[in-house]
PDB file of C-alpha atoms in Angstrom:
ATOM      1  CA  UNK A   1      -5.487  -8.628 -19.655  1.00  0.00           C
ATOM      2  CA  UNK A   2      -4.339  -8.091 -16.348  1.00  0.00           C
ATOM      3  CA  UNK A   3      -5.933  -5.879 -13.649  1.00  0.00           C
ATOM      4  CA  UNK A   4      -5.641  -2.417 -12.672  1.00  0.00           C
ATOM      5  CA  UNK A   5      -6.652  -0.305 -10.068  1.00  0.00           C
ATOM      6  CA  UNK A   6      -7.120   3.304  -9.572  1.00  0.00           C
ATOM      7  CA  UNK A   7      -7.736   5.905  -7.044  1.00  0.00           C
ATOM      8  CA  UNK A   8     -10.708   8.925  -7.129  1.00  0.00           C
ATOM      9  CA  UNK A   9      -8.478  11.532  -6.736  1.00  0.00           C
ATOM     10  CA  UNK A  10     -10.972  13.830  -4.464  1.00  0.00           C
ATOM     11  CA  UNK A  11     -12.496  13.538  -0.613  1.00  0.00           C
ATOM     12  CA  UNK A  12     -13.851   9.914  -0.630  1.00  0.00           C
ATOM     13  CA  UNK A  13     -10.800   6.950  -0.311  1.00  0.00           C
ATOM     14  CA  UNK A  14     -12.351   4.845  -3.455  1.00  0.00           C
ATOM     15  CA  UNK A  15     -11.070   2.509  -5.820  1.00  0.00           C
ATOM     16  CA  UNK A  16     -11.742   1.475  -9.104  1.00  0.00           C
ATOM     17  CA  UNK A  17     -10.879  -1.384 -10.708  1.00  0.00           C
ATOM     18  CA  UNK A  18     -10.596  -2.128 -14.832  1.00  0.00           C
ATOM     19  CA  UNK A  19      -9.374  -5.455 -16.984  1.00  0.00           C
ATOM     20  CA  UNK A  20      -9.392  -3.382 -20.227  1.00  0.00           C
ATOM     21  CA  UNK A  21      -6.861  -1.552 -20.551  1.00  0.00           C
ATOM     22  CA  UNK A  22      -8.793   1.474 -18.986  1.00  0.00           C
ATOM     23  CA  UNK A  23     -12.230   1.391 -21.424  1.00  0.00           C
ATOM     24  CA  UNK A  24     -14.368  -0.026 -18.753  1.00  0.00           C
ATOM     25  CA  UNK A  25     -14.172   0.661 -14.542  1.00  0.00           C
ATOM     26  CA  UNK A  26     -15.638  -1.478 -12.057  1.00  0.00           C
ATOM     27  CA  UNK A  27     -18.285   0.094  -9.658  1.00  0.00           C
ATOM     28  CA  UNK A  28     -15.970   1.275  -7.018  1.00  0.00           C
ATOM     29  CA  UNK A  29     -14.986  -0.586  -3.778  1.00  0.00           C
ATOM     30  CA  UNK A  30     -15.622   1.928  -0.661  1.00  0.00           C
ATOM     31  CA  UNK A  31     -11.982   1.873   1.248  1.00  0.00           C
ATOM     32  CA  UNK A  32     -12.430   4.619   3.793  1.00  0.00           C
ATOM     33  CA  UNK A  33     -14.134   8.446   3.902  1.00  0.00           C
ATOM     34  CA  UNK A  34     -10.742  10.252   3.679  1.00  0.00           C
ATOM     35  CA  UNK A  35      -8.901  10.946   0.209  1.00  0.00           C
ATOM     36  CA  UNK A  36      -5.893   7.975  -0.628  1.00  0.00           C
ATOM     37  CA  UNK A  37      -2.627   8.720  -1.380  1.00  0.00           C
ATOM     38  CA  UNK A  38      -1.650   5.194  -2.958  1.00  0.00           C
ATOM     39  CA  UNK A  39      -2.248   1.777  -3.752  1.00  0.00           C
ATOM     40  CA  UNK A  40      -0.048  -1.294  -4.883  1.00  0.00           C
ATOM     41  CA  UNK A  41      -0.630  -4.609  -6.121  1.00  0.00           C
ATOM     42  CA  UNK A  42       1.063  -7.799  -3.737  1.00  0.00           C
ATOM     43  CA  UNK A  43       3.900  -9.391  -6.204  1.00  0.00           C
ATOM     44  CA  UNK A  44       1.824 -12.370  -6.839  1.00  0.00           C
ATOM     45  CA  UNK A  45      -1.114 -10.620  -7.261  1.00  0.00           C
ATOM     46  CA  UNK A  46      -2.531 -13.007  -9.535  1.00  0.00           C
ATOM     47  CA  UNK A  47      -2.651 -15.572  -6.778  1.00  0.00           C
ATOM     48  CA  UNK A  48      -3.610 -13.984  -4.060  1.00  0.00           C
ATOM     49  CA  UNK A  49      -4.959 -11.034  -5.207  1.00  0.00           C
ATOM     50  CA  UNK A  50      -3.903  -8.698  -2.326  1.00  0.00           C
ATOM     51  CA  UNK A  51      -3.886  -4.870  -3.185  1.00  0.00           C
ATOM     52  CA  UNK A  52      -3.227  -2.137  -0.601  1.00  0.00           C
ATOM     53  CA  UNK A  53      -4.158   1.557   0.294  1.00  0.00           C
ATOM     54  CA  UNK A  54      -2.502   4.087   1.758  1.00  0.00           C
ATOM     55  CA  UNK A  55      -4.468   6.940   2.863  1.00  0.00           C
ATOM     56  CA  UNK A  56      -3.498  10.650   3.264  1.00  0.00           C
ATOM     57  CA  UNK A  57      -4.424  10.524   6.986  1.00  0.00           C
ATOM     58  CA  UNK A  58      -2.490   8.225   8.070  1.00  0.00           C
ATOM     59  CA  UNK A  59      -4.796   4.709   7.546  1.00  0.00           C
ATOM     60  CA  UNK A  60      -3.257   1.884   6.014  1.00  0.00           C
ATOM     61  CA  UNK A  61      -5.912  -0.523   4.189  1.00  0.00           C
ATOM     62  CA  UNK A  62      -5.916  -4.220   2.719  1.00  0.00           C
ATOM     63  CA  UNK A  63      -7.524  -6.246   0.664  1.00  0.00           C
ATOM     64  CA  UNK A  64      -7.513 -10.204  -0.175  1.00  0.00           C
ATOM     65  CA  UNK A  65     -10.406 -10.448  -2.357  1.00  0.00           C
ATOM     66  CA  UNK A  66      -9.092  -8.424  -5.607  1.00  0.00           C
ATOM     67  CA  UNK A  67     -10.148  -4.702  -4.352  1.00  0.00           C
ATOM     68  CA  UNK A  68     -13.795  -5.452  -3.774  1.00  0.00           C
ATOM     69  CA  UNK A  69     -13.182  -4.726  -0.158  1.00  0.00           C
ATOM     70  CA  UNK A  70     -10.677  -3.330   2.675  1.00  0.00           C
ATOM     71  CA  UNK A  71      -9.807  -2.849   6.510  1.00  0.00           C
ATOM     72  CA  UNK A  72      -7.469  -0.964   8.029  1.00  0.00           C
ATOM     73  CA  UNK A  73      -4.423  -2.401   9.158  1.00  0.00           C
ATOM     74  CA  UNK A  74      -4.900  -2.968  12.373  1.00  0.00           C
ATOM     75  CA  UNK A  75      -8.498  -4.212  11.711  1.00  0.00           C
ATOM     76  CA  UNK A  76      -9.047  -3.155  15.466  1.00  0.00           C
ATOM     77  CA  UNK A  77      -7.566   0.117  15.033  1.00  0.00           C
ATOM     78  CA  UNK A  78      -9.938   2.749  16.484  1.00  0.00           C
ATOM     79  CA  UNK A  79      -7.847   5.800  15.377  1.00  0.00           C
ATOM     80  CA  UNK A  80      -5.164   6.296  12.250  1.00  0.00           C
ATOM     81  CA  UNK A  81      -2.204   4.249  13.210  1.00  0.00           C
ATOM     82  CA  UNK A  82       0.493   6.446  11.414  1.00  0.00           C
ATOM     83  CA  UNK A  83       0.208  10.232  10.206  1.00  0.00           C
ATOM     84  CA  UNK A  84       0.677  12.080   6.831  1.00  0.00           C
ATOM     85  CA  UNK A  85       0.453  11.103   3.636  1.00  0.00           C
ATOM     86  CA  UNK A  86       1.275   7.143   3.399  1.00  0.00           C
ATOM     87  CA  UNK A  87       2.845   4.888   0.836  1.00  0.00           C
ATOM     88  CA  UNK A  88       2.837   1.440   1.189  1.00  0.00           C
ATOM     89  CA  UNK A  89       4.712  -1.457  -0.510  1.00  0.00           C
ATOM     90  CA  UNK A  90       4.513  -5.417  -0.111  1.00  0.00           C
ATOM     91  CA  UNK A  91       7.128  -7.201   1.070  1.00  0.00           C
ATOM     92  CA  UNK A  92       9.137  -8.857  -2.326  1.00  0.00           C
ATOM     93  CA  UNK A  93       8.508 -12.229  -0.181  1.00  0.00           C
ATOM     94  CA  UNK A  94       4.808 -11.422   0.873  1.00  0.00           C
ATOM     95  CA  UNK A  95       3.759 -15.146  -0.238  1.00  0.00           C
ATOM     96  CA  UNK A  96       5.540 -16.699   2.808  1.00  0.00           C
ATOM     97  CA  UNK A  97       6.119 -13.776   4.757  1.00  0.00           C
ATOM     98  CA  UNK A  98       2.829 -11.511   4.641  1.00  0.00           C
ATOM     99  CA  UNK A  99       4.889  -8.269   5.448  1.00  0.00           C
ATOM    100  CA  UNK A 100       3.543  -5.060   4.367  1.00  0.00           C
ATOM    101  CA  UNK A 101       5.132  -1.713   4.555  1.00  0.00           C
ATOM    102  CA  UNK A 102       4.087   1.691   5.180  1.00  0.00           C
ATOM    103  CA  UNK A 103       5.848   4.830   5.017  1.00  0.00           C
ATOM    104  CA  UNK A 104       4.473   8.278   5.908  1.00  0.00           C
ATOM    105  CA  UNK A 105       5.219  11.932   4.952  1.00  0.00           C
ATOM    106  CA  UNK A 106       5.160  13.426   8.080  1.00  0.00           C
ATOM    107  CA  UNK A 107       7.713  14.731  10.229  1.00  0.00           C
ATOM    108  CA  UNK A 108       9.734  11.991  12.142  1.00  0.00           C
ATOM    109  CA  UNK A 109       7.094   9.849   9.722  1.00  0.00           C
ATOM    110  CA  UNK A 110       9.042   6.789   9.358  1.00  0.00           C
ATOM    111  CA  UNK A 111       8.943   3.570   7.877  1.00  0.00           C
ATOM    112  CA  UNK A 112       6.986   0.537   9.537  1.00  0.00           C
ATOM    113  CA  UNK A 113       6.318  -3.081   8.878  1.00  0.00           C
ATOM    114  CA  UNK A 114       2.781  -4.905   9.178  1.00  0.00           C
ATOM    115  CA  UNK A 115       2.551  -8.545   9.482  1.00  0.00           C
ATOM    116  CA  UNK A 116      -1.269  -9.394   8.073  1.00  0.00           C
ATOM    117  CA  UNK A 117      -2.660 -12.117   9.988  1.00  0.00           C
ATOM    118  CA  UNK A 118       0.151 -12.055  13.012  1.00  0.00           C
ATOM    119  CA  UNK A 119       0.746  -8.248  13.550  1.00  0.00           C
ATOM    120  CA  UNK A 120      -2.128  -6.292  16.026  1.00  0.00           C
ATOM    121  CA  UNK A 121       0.270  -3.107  15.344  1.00  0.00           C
ATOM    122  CA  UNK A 122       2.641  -1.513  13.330  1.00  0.00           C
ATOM    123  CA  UNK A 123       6.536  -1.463  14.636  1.00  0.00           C
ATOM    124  CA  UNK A 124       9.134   0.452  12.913  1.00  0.00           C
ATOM    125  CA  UNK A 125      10.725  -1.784  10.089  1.00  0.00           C
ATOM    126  CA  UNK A 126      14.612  -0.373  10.669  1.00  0.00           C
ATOM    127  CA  UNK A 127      16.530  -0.785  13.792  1.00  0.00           C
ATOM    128  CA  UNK A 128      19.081   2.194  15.649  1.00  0.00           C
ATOM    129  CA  UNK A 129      21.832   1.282  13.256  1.00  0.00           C
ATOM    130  CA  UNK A 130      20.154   0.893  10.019  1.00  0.00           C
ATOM    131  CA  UNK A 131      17.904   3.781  10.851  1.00  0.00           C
ATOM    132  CA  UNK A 132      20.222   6.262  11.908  1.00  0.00           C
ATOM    133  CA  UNK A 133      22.512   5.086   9.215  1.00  0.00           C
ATOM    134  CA  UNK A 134      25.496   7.899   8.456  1.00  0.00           C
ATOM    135  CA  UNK A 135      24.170  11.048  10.006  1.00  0.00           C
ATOM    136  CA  UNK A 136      20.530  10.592   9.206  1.00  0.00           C
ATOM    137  CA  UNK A 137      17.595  10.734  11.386  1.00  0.00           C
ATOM    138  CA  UNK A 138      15.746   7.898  12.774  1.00  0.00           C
ATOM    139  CA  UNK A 139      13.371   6.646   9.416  1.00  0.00           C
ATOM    140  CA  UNK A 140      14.233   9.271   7.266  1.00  0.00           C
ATOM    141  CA  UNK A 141      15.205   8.709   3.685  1.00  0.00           C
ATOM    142  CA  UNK A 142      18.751  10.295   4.403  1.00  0.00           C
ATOM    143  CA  UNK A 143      19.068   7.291   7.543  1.00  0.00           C
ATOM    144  CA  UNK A 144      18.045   4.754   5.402  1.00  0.00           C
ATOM    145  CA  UNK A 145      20.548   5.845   2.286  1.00  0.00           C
ATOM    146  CA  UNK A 146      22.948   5.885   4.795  1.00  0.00           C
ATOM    147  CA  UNK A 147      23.051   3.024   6.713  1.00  0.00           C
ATOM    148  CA  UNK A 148      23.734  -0.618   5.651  1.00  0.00           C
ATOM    149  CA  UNK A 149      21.637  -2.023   2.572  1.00  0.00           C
ATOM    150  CA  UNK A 150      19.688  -5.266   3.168  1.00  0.00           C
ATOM    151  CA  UNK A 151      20.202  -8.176   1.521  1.00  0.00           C
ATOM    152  CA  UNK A 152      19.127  -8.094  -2.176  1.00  0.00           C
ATOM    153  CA  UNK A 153      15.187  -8.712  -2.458  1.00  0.00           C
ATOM    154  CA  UNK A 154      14.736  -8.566   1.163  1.00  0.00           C
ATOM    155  CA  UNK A 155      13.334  -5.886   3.352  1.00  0.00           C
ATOM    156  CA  UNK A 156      12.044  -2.349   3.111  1.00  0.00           C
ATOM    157  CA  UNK A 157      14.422  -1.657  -0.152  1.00  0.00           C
ATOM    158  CA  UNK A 158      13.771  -4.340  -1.893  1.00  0.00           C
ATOM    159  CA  UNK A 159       9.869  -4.305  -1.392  1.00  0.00           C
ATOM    160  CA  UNK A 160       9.921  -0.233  -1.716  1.00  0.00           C
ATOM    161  CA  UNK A 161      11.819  -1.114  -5.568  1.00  0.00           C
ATOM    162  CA  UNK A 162      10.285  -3.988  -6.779  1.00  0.00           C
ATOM    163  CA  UNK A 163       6.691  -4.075  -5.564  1.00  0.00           C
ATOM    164  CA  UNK A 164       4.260  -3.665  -8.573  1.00  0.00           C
ATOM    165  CA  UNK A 165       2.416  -0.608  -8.776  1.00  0.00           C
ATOM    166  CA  UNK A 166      -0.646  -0.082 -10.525  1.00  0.00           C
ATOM    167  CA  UNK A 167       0.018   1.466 -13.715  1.00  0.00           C
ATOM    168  CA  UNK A 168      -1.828   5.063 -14.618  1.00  0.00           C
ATOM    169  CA  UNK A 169      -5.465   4.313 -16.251  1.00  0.00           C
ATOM    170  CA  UNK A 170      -5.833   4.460 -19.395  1.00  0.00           C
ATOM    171  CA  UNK A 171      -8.440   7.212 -20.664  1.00  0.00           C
ATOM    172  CA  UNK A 172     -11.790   5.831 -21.016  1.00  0.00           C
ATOM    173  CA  UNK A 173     -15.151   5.829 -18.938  1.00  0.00           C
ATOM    174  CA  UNK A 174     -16.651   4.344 -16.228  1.00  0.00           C
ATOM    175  CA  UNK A 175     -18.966   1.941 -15.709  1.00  0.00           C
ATOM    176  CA  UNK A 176     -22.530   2.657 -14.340  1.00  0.00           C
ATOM    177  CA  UNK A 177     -21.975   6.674 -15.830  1.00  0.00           C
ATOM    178  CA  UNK A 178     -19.173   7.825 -14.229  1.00  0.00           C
ATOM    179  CA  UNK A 179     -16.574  10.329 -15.050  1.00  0.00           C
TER     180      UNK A 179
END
């Protein structure tokens, strides 16, 4: 069975982790002390086992070692590095390109690409023309219908439609009594 993660959906950023269908949780993994807004699976997950977080204050986190652990993206980053509520996505091509993605909910939010191991910050992941596209406003979701597509399975559309994403748990209970 493959993996699946979830989130606590309260004040603490933790995530749980289950290979049964949703019967059994692992003892969470700690991610941060704020509530998360998402996580997502890297497309060859069962290789490298990368997962990622996106927090509701603006933290992006990652793991390589299948959820037990995560920093923030920057690992240097001594305050949130975006704001809002974030969503993140891999990169269709993560296995040779580590790219990441991260997309936030706040106003003039944006959308912003991560390189893990290269990057030391985020930059936004659509230039003037893309971004502003017909009409729309610099990383908004009207700017990026509008302008020019990327190539197919490249880029911020391809890795915001074909990333995996953890499914919903199943109902069950968790390990170590837990709710």
């Amino acid at each position: 069975a493959s993996d699946v993660y979830k989130r606590q959906v309260n004040n603490q950023g933790l995530v749980y982790r289950t290979t049964d269908g949703g019967l059994n949780y692992s003892t969470p993994a700690v991610v941060c002390d704020h509530p998360l807004n998402s996580i997502v699976v890297s497309p060859d997950y069962e290789q490298d086992k990368a997962v990622l977080a996106g927090s509701t204050t603006g933290w992006v986190y990652y793991s390589d070692d299948n959820g037990n652990s995560f920093e923030p993206l920057p690992s240097d980053a001594a305050s949130a590095p975006l704001t809002g509520n974030v969503s993140i996505a891999f990169d269709a091509e993560f296995s040779s390109n580590n790219t990441v993605y991260a997309a936030s909910d706040a106003v003039n939010g944006g959308i912003y690409r991560f390189v893990v191991g290269t990057s030391t910050s985020w930059e936004s992941a659509l230039g003037e023309r893309d971004a502003r596209g017909a009409g729309g406003d610099p990383g908004s979701a009207r700017g990026i219908a509008g302008g020019e597509a990327p190539q197919p399975r490249r880029g911020v559309v391809a890795a915001l439609r074909e990333a995996p994403v953890a499914p919903p748990p199943a109902r069950g209970h968790l390990e170590h009594g837990g709710h």
